Short mmCIF file of C-alpha atoms and ligand atoms in Angstrom, two decimals:
data_model
loop_
_atom_site.label_atom_id
_atom_site.label_comp_id
_atom_site.label_asym_id
_atom_site.label_seq_id
_atom_site.Cartn_x
_atom_site.Cartn_y
_atom_site.Cartn_z
CA MET A 13 -95.87 -97.90 162.31
CA ARG A 14 -96.01 -101.67 162.57
CA LEU A 15 -94.35 -102.30 165.93
CA LEU A 16 -93.05 -105.63 167.21
CA VAL A 17 -92.81 -105.45 171.00
CA THR A 18 -90.76 -108.23 172.59
CA GLY A 19 -91.62 -108.99 176.22
CA GLY A 20 -94.85 -107.01 175.86
CA ALA A 21 -96.63 -109.10 178.51
CA GLY A 22 -94.10 -108.10 181.18
CA PHE A 23 -94.13 -105.03 183.38
CA ILE A 24 -92.62 -102.28 181.23
CA GLY A 25 -93.57 -103.85 177.90
CA ALA A 26 -97.25 -104.14 178.88
CA ASN A 27 -97.29 -100.50 179.97
CA PHE A 28 -95.67 -99.60 176.63
CA VAL A 29 -98.37 -101.50 174.73
CA HIS A 30 -101.13 -99.80 176.76
CA SER A 31 -99.76 -96.31 176.10
CA THR A 32 -99.17 -97.05 172.41
CA VAL A 33 -102.76 -98.24 171.91
CA ARG A 34 -104.01 -95.16 173.79
CA GLU A 35 -101.77 -92.50 172.23
CA TYR A 36 -100.88 -93.89 168.78
CA PRO A 37 -104.05 -95.63 167.56
CA ASP A 38 -102.66 -95.82 164.01
CA ASP A 39 -99.77 -98.07 165.08
CA ALA A 40 -100.24 -101.82 164.62
CA VAL A 41 -98.82 -103.64 167.64
CA THR A 42 -97.65 -107.25 167.70
CA VAL A 43 -96.29 -108.66 170.95
CA ILE A 44 -93.98 -111.65 171.12
CA ASP A 45 -93.72 -113.02 174.64
CA ALA A 46 -92.82 -116.45 175.99
CA LEU A 47 -95.24 -115.89 178.90
CA THR A 48 -92.64 -116.98 181.43
CA TYR A 49 -93.44 -116.67 185.14
CA ALA A 50 -93.00 -112.88 184.62
CA GLY A 51 -95.23 -112.48 181.56
CA ARG A 52 -98.99 -112.40 182.06
CA ARG A 53 -101.68 -112.49 179.40
CA GLU A 54 -103.83 -110.69 181.98
CA SER A 55 -101.56 -107.64 181.73
CA LEU A 56 -102.77 -107.14 178.15
CA ALA A 57 -106.44 -108.05 178.73
CA ALA A 58 -107.60 -104.42 178.46
CA VAL A 59 -106.08 -104.04 174.97
CA GLU A 60 -106.43 -107.61 173.68
CA ASP A 61 -108.78 -106.59 170.87
CA SER A 62 -106.39 -103.88 169.64
CA ILE A 63 -103.17 -105.91 169.39
CA ARG A 64 -101.82 -109.28 168.32
CA LEU A 65 -100.17 -111.42 171.04
CA VAL A 66 -97.90 -114.20 169.79
CA GLU A 67 -96.77 -116.65 172.45
CA GLY A 68 -93.17 -117.56 171.60
CA ASP A 69 -89.51 -117.47 172.55
CA ILE A 70 -87.27 -114.72 171.15
CA CYS A 71 -84.62 -117.41 170.66
CA ASP A 72 -86.90 -119.11 168.10
CA ALA A 73 -85.10 -117.78 164.99
CA GLU A 74 -87.77 -118.79 162.46
CA LEU A 75 -90.65 -117.25 164.41
CA VAL A 76 -88.65 -114.07 165.11
CA ASP A 77 -87.63 -113.80 161.45
CA ASN A 78 -91.25 -114.01 160.29
CA LEU A 79 -92.46 -111.41 162.78
CA VAL A 80 -89.57 -109.01 162.13
CA ALA A 81 -90.11 -109.28 158.37
CA GLU A 82 -93.58 -107.80 158.72
CA SER A 83 -92.57 -104.95 161.10
CA ASP A 84 -91.23 -101.40 160.72
CA ALA A 85 -89.57 -101.35 164.14
CA VAL A 86 -88.79 -103.72 167.01
CA ILE A 87 -88.91 -102.50 170.63
CA HIS A 88 -86.93 -105.11 172.51
CA PHE A 89 -88.02 -105.37 176.17
CA ALA A 90 -87.92 -109.17 176.60
CA ALA A 91 -85.45 -110.27 179.25
CA GLU A 92 -85.00 -112.20 182.44
CA SER A 93 -85.04 -109.18 184.72
CA HIS A 94 -84.70 -110.10 188.41
CA VAL A 95 -81.26 -109.96 190.07
CA ASP A 96 -82.15 -112.42 192.88
CA ASN A 97 -83.28 -115.02 190.33
CA ALA A 98 -80.05 -114.55 188.37
CA LEU A 99 -78.04 -115.22 191.52
CA ASP A 100 -79.99 -118.49 192.04
CA ASN A 101 -79.76 -119.67 188.42
CA PRO A 102 -78.04 -117.58 185.73
CA GLU A 103 -78.78 -119.97 182.82
CA PRO A 104 -82.13 -118.48 181.65
CA PHE A 105 -80.46 -115.04 181.70
CA LEU A 106 -77.82 -116.22 179.22
CA HIS A 107 -80.52 -117.76 177.04
CA THR A 108 -82.94 -114.83 176.82
CA ASN A 109 -80.75 -111.80 177.38
CA VAL A 110 -77.80 -112.87 175.22
CA ILE A 111 -79.01 -115.47 172.70
CA GLY A 112 -82.43 -113.80 172.49
CA THR A 113 -80.89 -110.42 171.64
CA PHE A 114 -78.56 -112.07 169.13
CA THR A 115 -81.59 -113.69 167.47
CA ILE A 116 -83.41 -110.34 167.23
CA LEU A 117 -80.28 -108.67 165.83
CA GLU A 118 -79.86 -111.25 163.11
CA ALA A 119 -83.50 -110.82 162.06
CA VAL A 120 -83.39 -107.00 161.95
CA ARG A 121 -80.11 -107.24 160.03
CA ARG A 122 -81.67 -109.52 157.40
CA HIS A 123 -84.75 -107.36 156.97
CA GLY A 124 -83.28 -103.86 157.52
CA VAL A 125 -85.73 -103.17 160.33
CA ARG A 126 -85.22 -100.42 162.96
CA LEU A 127 -84.46 -101.69 166.49
CA HIS A 128 -84.66 -100.06 169.89
CA HIS A 129 -82.96 -102.12 172.58
CA ILE A 130 -84.06 -101.63 176.19
CA SER A 131 -81.34 -101.89 178.79
CA THR A 132 -80.52 -100.92 182.33
CA ASP A 133 -78.29 -98.65 184.40
CA GLU A 134 -77.01 -101.79 186.18
CA VAL A 135 -74.52 -102.34 183.34
CA TYR A 136 -72.43 -99.51 184.84
CA GLY A 137 -71.98 -101.25 188.21
CA ASP A 138 -72.52 -99.16 191.33
CA LEU A 139 -71.45 -95.82 192.79
CA ALA A 140 -70.24 -94.75 196.22
CA LEU A 141 -72.90 -92.87 198.19
CA ASP A 142 -70.89 -89.64 198.02
CA GLU A 143 -69.72 -89.96 194.36
CA PRO A 144 -70.66 -86.63 192.69
CA GLN A 145 -70.39 -87.92 189.07
CA ARG A 146 -73.51 -89.90 188.08
CA PHE A 147 -73.62 -92.45 185.22
CA THR A 148 -73.39 -90.94 181.72
CA GLU A 149 -73.26 -92.47 178.23
CA ALA A 150 -69.45 -92.43 178.59
CA THR A 151 -69.26 -94.39 181.86
CA PRO A 152 -67.38 -97.68 181.35
CA TYR A 153 -69.38 -100.88 181.75
CA ASN A 154 -68.73 -102.68 185.04
CA PRO A 155 -71.60 -105.09 185.74
CA SER A 156 -71.80 -106.88 189.09
CA SER A 157 -74.44 -109.61 188.82
CA PRO A 158 -75.24 -112.36 186.31
CA TYR A 159 -78.29 -110.26 185.34
CA SER A 160 -76.34 -107.08 184.64
CA ALA A 161 -73.51 -109.01 182.97
CA THR A 162 -75.96 -110.53 180.47
CA LYS A 163 -77.62 -107.15 179.86
CA ALA A 164 -74.16 -105.62 179.30
CA GLY A 165 -73.43 -108.46 176.85
CA SER A 166 -76.65 -107.75 174.97
CA ASP A 167 -75.81 -104.04 174.71
CA MET A 168 -72.37 -104.89 173.34
CA LEU A 169 -73.94 -107.14 170.70
CA VAL A 170 -76.21 -104.30 169.59
CA ARG A 171 -73.25 -101.89 169.34
CA ALA A 172 -71.27 -104.43 167.32
CA TRP A 173 -74.19 -105.10 164.93
CA VAL A 174 -74.55 -101.33 164.35
CA ARG A 175 -70.85 -100.91 163.61
CA SER A 176 -70.25 -104.13 161.67
CA TYR A 177 -73.51 -104.56 159.77
CA GLY A 178 -75.06 -101.08 159.79
CA VAL A 179 -78.07 -102.25 161.77
CA ARG A 180 -80.32 -99.24 162.54
CA ALA A 181 -80.44 -99.50 166.32
CA THR A 182 -80.56 -97.30 169.40
CA ILE A 183 -80.07 -98.35 173.03
CA SER A 184 -81.52 -96.93 176.24
CA ASN A 185 -80.30 -97.66 179.75
CA CYS A 186 -82.94 -96.76 182.32
CA SER A 187 -83.02 -96.60 186.11
CA ASN A 188 -85.44 -98.45 188.45
CA ASN A 189 -89.04 -98.38 187.28
CA TYR A 190 -92.21 -98.53 189.39
CA GLY A 191 -95.92 -98.48 188.57
CA PRO A 192 -98.81 -100.80 187.60
CA TYR A 193 -98.30 -104.40 186.45
CA GLN A 194 -94.85 -104.78 188.07
CA HIS A 195 -94.17 -108.35 189.22
CA ILE A 196 -94.53 -108.70 192.99
CA GLU A 197 -91.02 -110.14 193.30
CA LYS A 198 -89.70 -106.55 192.89
CA PHE A 199 -89.08 -104.21 195.84
CA ILE A 200 -92.02 -101.77 195.74
CA PRO A 201 -94.86 -104.15 194.75
CA ARG A 202 -93.49 -106.82 197.11
CA GLN A 203 -93.81 -104.48 200.08
CA ILE A 204 -97.25 -103.18 199.03
CA THR A 205 -98.65 -106.70 198.60
CA ASN A 206 -96.97 -107.92 201.79
CA ILE A 207 -98.82 -105.24 203.71
CA LEU A 208 -102.08 -105.95 201.87
CA THR A 209 -101.83 -109.67 202.78
CA GLY A 210 -100.96 -109.07 206.44
CA ARG A 211 -97.24 -109.89 206.04
CA ARG A 212 -94.42 -107.65 207.23
CA ALA A 213 -92.38 -105.61 204.78
CA LYS A 214 -88.83 -106.92 204.13
CA LEU A 215 -85.70 -104.81 203.82
CA TYR A 216 -82.40 -106.26 202.59
CA GLY A 217 -79.44 -105.39 204.84
CA THR A 218 -79.30 -101.86 206.21
CA GLY A 219 -81.51 -100.31 203.52
CA HIS A 220 -78.89 -97.69 202.68
CA ASN A 221 -78.70 -98.84 199.05
CA VAL A 222 -79.86 -96.11 196.71
CA ARG A 223 -81.99 -96.55 193.60
CA ASP A 224 -82.97 -93.87 191.05
CA TRP A 225 -86.76 -94.31 190.73
CA ILE A 226 -88.75 -93.46 187.59
CA HIS A 227 -92.42 -94.01 186.84
CA VAL A 228 -92.86 -96.62 184.09
CA GLU A 229 -94.91 -94.16 181.96
CA ASP A 230 -91.97 -91.76 181.93
CA HIS A 231 -89.59 -94.55 180.89
CA ASN A 232 -91.91 -95.44 178.03
CA SER A 233 -92.43 -91.85 176.85
CA ALA A 234 -88.64 -91.54 176.65
CA VAL A 235 -88.44 -94.78 174.65
CA ARG A 236 -91.01 -93.43 172.19
CA ARG A 237 -89.05 -90.18 171.86
CA ILE A 238 -85.83 -92.11 171.14
CA LEU A 239 -87.63 -94.31 168.62
CA GLU A 240 -88.82 -91.23 166.75
CA LYS A 241 -85.96 -88.78 167.20
CA GLY A 242 -82.95 -90.77 168.45
CA GLN A 243 -79.78 -90.91 166.42
CA ILE A 244 -78.93 -94.37 165.06
CA GLY A 245 -76.06 -96.02 166.93
CA ARG A 246 -76.52 -93.82 170.01
CA THR A 247 -77.09 -94.83 173.62
CA TYR A 248 -79.45 -92.70 175.74
CA LEU A 249 -79.66 -92.79 179.53
CA ILE A 250 -83.17 -92.44 180.98
CA SER A 251 -83.91 -91.16 184.47
CA SER A 252 -86.18 -88.69 186.22
CA GLU A 253 -83.52 -88.03 188.85
CA GLY A 254 -85.37 -89.84 191.64
CA GLU A 255 -82.57 -91.05 193.92
CA ARG A 256 -83.76 -92.44 197.25
CA ASP A 257 -82.43 -95.07 199.64
CA ASN A 258 -84.45 -98.22 200.22
CA LEU A 259 -85.14 -97.44 203.87
CA THR A 260 -86.69 -94.08 202.93
CA VAL A 261 -88.83 -95.67 200.20
CA LEU A 262 -90.02 -98.38 202.58
CA ARG A 263 -90.86 -95.93 205.38
CA THR A 264 -92.78 -93.74 202.89
CA LEU A 265 -94.77 -96.77 201.68
CA LEU A 266 -95.60 -97.79 205.25
CA ARG A 267 -96.76 -94.25 206.10
CA LEU A 268 -98.89 -94.01 202.93
CA MET A 269 -100.51 -97.33 203.90
CA ASP A 270 -101.23 -96.10 207.47
CA ARG A 271 -98.64 -98.35 209.11
CA ASP A 272 -95.94 -97.60 211.63
CA PRO A 273 -92.85 -96.61 209.55
CA ASP A 274 -90.74 -99.08 211.60
CA ASP A 275 -93.10 -102.01 211.00
CA PHE A 276 -90.71 -104.10 208.83
CA ASP A 277 -88.12 -106.88 209.08
CA HIS A 278 -84.45 -106.61 208.18
CA VAL A 279 -83.67 -109.77 206.13
CA THR A 280 -80.55 -111.38 204.64
CA ASP A 281 -78.83 -108.98 202.27
CA ARG A 282 -78.47 -109.70 198.53
CA VAL A 283 -75.07 -111.19 197.59
CA GLY A 284 -72.89 -108.54 195.90
CA HIS A 285 -75.66 -105.96 196.48
CA ASP A 286 -75.01 -102.85 194.33
CA LEU A 287 -74.85 -99.81 196.61
CA ARG A 288 -76.08 -96.96 194.45
CA TYR A 289 -77.31 -96.27 190.93
CA ALA A 290 -77.72 -92.70 189.67
CA ILE A 291 -78.13 -91.44 186.11
CA ASP A 292 -77.32 -88.05 184.63
CA PRO A 293 -80.07 -87.75 181.97
CA SER A 294 -78.94 -84.38 180.52
CA THR A 295 -78.37 -85.74 176.99
CA LEU A 296 -81.95 -86.94 176.75
CA TYR A 297 -83.29 -83.69 178.23
CA ASN A 298 -81.09 -81.39 176.10
CA GLU A 299 -80.82 -83.23 172.78
CA LEU A 300 -84.24 -84.85 172.53
CA GLY A 301 -86.19 -82.33 174.62
CA TRP A 302 -87.71 -85.07 176.77
CA ALA A 303 -88.98 -84.43 180.31
CA PRO A 304 -90.70 -86.73 182.82
CA LYS A 305 -94.29 -86.08 183.88
CA HIS A 306 -94.35 -88.04 187.15
CA THR A 307 -92.01 -85.85 189.16
CA ASP A 308 -93.85 -86.22 192.50
CA PHE A 309 -92.56 -89.60 193.73
CA GLU A 310 -94.95 -89.76 196.69
CA GLU A 311 -97.92 -89.16 194.39
CA GLY A 312 -96.58 -91.91 192.06
CA LEU A 313 -96.32 -94.31 195.00
CA ARG A 314 -99.83 -93.41 196.16
CA SER A 315 -101.34 -94.24 192.75
CA THR A 316 -99.26 -97.43 192.54
CA ILE A 317 -100.57 -98.56 195.95
CA GLU A 318 -104.11 -97.79 194.71
CA TRP A 319 -103.49 -99.89 191.60
CA TYR A 320 -102.41 -102.93 193.67
CA ARG A 321 -105.39 -102.42 196.03
CA ASN A 322 -107.79 -102.34 193.07
CA ASN A 323 -106.21 -105.20 191.11
CA GLU A 324 -105.84 -107.95 193.66
CA SER A 325 -107.06 -110.52 191.12
CA TRP A 326 -103.93 -109.74 189.03
CA TRP A 327 -101.38 -110.44 191.79
CA ARG A 328 -103.15 -112.60 194.41
CA PRO A 329 -102.74 -115.94 192.52
CA ILE A 330 -98.92 -115.56 192.40
CA LYS A 331 -98.28 -114.03 195.84
CA ASP A 332 -97.87 -117.15 197.99
CA ALA A 333 -95.44 -118.80 195.54
CA ALA A 334 -93.35 -115.61 195.30
CA GLU A 335 -93.06 -115.38 199.08
CA ALA A 336 -92.26 -119.11 199.39
CA GLN A 337 -89.33 -118.52 197.02
CA TYR A 338 -88.09 -115.61 199.17
CA GLU A 339 -88.48 -117.68 202.34
CA LYS A 340 -86.13 -120.32 200.88
CA ARG A 341 -83.49 -117.59 200.47
CA GLY A 342 -83.99 -116.26 204.01
CA GLN A 343 -85.39 -113.07 202.54
P1 NAD B 22 -90.32 -108.38 183.30
O1 NAD B 22 -89.54 -109.50 183.91
O2 NAD B 22 -91.50 -107.84 184.03
O3 NAD B 22 -90.83 -108.79 181.84
C1 NAD B 22 -90.04 -109.50 180.95
C2 NAD B 22 -90.95 -110.09 179.87
O4 NAD B 22 -90.11 -110.79 178.93
C3 NAD B 22 -91.96 -111.09 180.41
O5 NAD B 22 -93.23 -110.84 179.84
C4 NAD B 22 -91.42 -112.44 179.95
O6 NAD B 22 -92.43 -113.42 179.74
C5 NAD B 22 -90.73 -112.05 178.65
N1 NAD B 22 -89.67 -113.01 178.27
C6 NAD B 22 -88.70 -113.52 179.07
N2 NAD B 22 -87.95 -114.40 178.38
C7 NAD B 22 -88.46 -114.44 177.11
C8 NAD B 22 -88.11 -115.14 175.94
N3 NAD B 22 -87.07 -116.00 175.90
N4 NAD B 22 -88.85 -114.93 174.82
C9 NAD B 22 -89.90 -114.07 174.83
N5 NAD B 22 -90.28 -113.38 175.93
C10 NAD B 22 -89.57 -113.55 177.05
O7 NAD B 22 -89.25 -107.24 183.01
P2 NAD B 22 -89.41 -105.65 183.01
O8 NAD B 22 -89.16 -105.14 184.37
O9 NAD B 22 -90.67 -105.31 182.30
O10 NAD B 22 -88.14 -105.27 182.11
C11 NAD B 22 -88.27 -105.12 180.71
C12 NAD B 22 -86.93 -104.67 180.14
O11 NAD B 22 -86.53 -103.45 180.75
C13 NAD B 22 -85.79 -105.66 180.41
O12 NAD B 22 -84.97 -105.69 179.27
C14 NAD B 22 -85.05 -105.05 181.58
O13 NAD B 22 -83.68 -105.42 181.56
C15 NAD B 22 -85.23 -103.58 181.30
N6 NAD B 22 -85.20 -102.66 182.45
C16 NAD B 22 -86.00 -102.88 183.53
C17 NAD B 22 -86.02 -101.96 184.58
C18 NAD B 22 -86.92 -102.14 185.78
O14 NAD B 22 -86.81 -101.37 186.73
N7 NAD B 22 -87.82 -103.10 185.79
C19 NAD B 22 -85.18 -100.84 184.52
C20 NAD B 22 -84.36 -100.66 183.41
C21 NAD B 22 -84.39 -101.58 182.37
O1 DAU B 23 -81.76 -100.32 187.89
C1 DAU B 23 -82.59 -100.94 186.97
C2 DAU B 23 -82.93 -102.33 187.46
O2 DAU B 23 -83.87 -102.17 188.51
C3 DAU B 23 -83.50 -103.23 186.37
O3 DAU B 23 -82.51 -103.44 185.40
C4 DAU B 23 -83.96 -104.57 186.94
O4 DAU B 23 -84.58 -105.34 185.94
C5 DAU B 23 -84.95 -104.30 188.07
O5 DAU B 23 -85.31 -105.52 188.67
C6 DAU B 23 -84.33 -103.37 189.12
O6 DAU B 23 -83.22 -104.02 189.79
P1 DAU B 23 -83.01 -103.89 191.38
O7 DAU B 23 -82.23 -105.05 191.82
O8 DAU B 23 -82.54 -102.52 191.73
O9 DAU B 23 -84.56 -103.97 191.84
P2 DAU B 23 -85.33 -104.78 193.00
O10 DAU B 23 -86.75 -104.35 192.94
O11 DAU B 23 -85.04 -106.23 192.99
O12 DAU B 23 -84.66 -104.15 194.32
C7 DAU B 23 -84.60 -102.75 194.55
C8 DAU B 23 -83.81 -102.54 195.84
O13 DAU B 23 -84.56 -103.01 196.95
C9 DAU B 23 -82.48 -103.29 195.86
O14 DAU B 23 -81.53 -102.49 196.53
C10 DAU B 23 -82.80 -104.55 196.69
C11 DAU B 23 -83.86 -104.06 197.66
N1 DAU B 23 -84.88 -105.02 198.11
C12 DAU B 23 -85.50 -105.78 197.17
C13 DAU B 23 -86.50 -106.66 197.53
C14 DAU B 23 -87.21 -107.51 196.51
C15 DAU B 23 -85.25 -105.08 199.45
O15 DAU B 23 -84.68 -104.36 200.31
N2 DAU B 23 -86.23 -105.93 199.82
C16 DAU B 23 -86.89 -106.73 198.92
O16 DAU B 23 -87.82 -107.48 199.32
#
């Protein structure tokens, strides 16, 4: 297949490109990425000879049209992805997540190209800690932040383009990812690199917020399965059923890095902080026969810590600026 991967220099997209080059050597991969603060050429250095990287904005209709015209499928990862940034300045989220997705949709409509749209469980809002019913494909949308509102908007555009124009698209909404190449603004890599640079780990509020963690390789294997076997027009929820509260994750990280599990600071909580996300992935398991491989979360964290230890040159140049940004927010 000739694949166009949007946002392929970001965290999940880069991992997707790596696994595609490794496991599907007959695929031709083109990446379009604006190389924003979150997109790094370095994340694709190991595969640079096997792919084509086009630096460009997914809102550039002419560029997108040309690239889509020469593709069999588009895997649409590109987005502004960080909730705290959206709270500071929502504008880039409207641009990329809404107008960018619209631009991709118009191009795949014109050229009849298959689309898989990557989205998030955050579109469903949050759950009470004791709510027994997890998110399913039928849960109504109820986004809380400017980030999740723009992702919800992009999902709705995809659904409308399927229904109104017969665009051949699928959608997946995944839970929190972790693994190599994740930007150090995000919870797990922020704490790992804080500890590695002699800073203290930082926990928002009480730390009782629950996230449903999945290794990025499992997210991407599910995306590949949906691309190949998913039913057009359907939404699939991806999770490896890894619910844990932030305090537990932080204490585990500290223990794995030989620190006292109480060696962290409580910092200002996130505004409107979603309490709990949890996905029921039975449709994906039962209908598409998918299963995650990284089911031992502690082992996944251990290898992620190792990756950040061994790849300091990837994150060190951006660490001080990321922490300066957090300091401004009291976080
Ligand atoms: P990321 O922020 O690490 O990467 C986003 C990439 O998109 C970057 O390379 C960036 O340069 C690129 N990009 C941004 N604006 C662009 C534009 N206008 N044109 C072209 N490229 C642009 O994000 P991520 O964590 O890899 O997330 C990828 C996708 O997965 C997003 O759609 C996100 O909503 C979704 N998602 C993320 C998670 C998670 O836990 N990280 C979970 C579920 C879903
Ligand atoms: O659920 C999927 C979503 O997961 C994706 O759609 C988003 O793109 C991705 O960023 C992630 O969103 P979260 O807001 O859940 O992830 P983040 O890593 O920012 O925070 C995870 C939890 O940790 C959240 O409850 C806030 C908390 N936190 C975060 C940071 C950065 C801390 O306690 N301390 C921190 O320093």
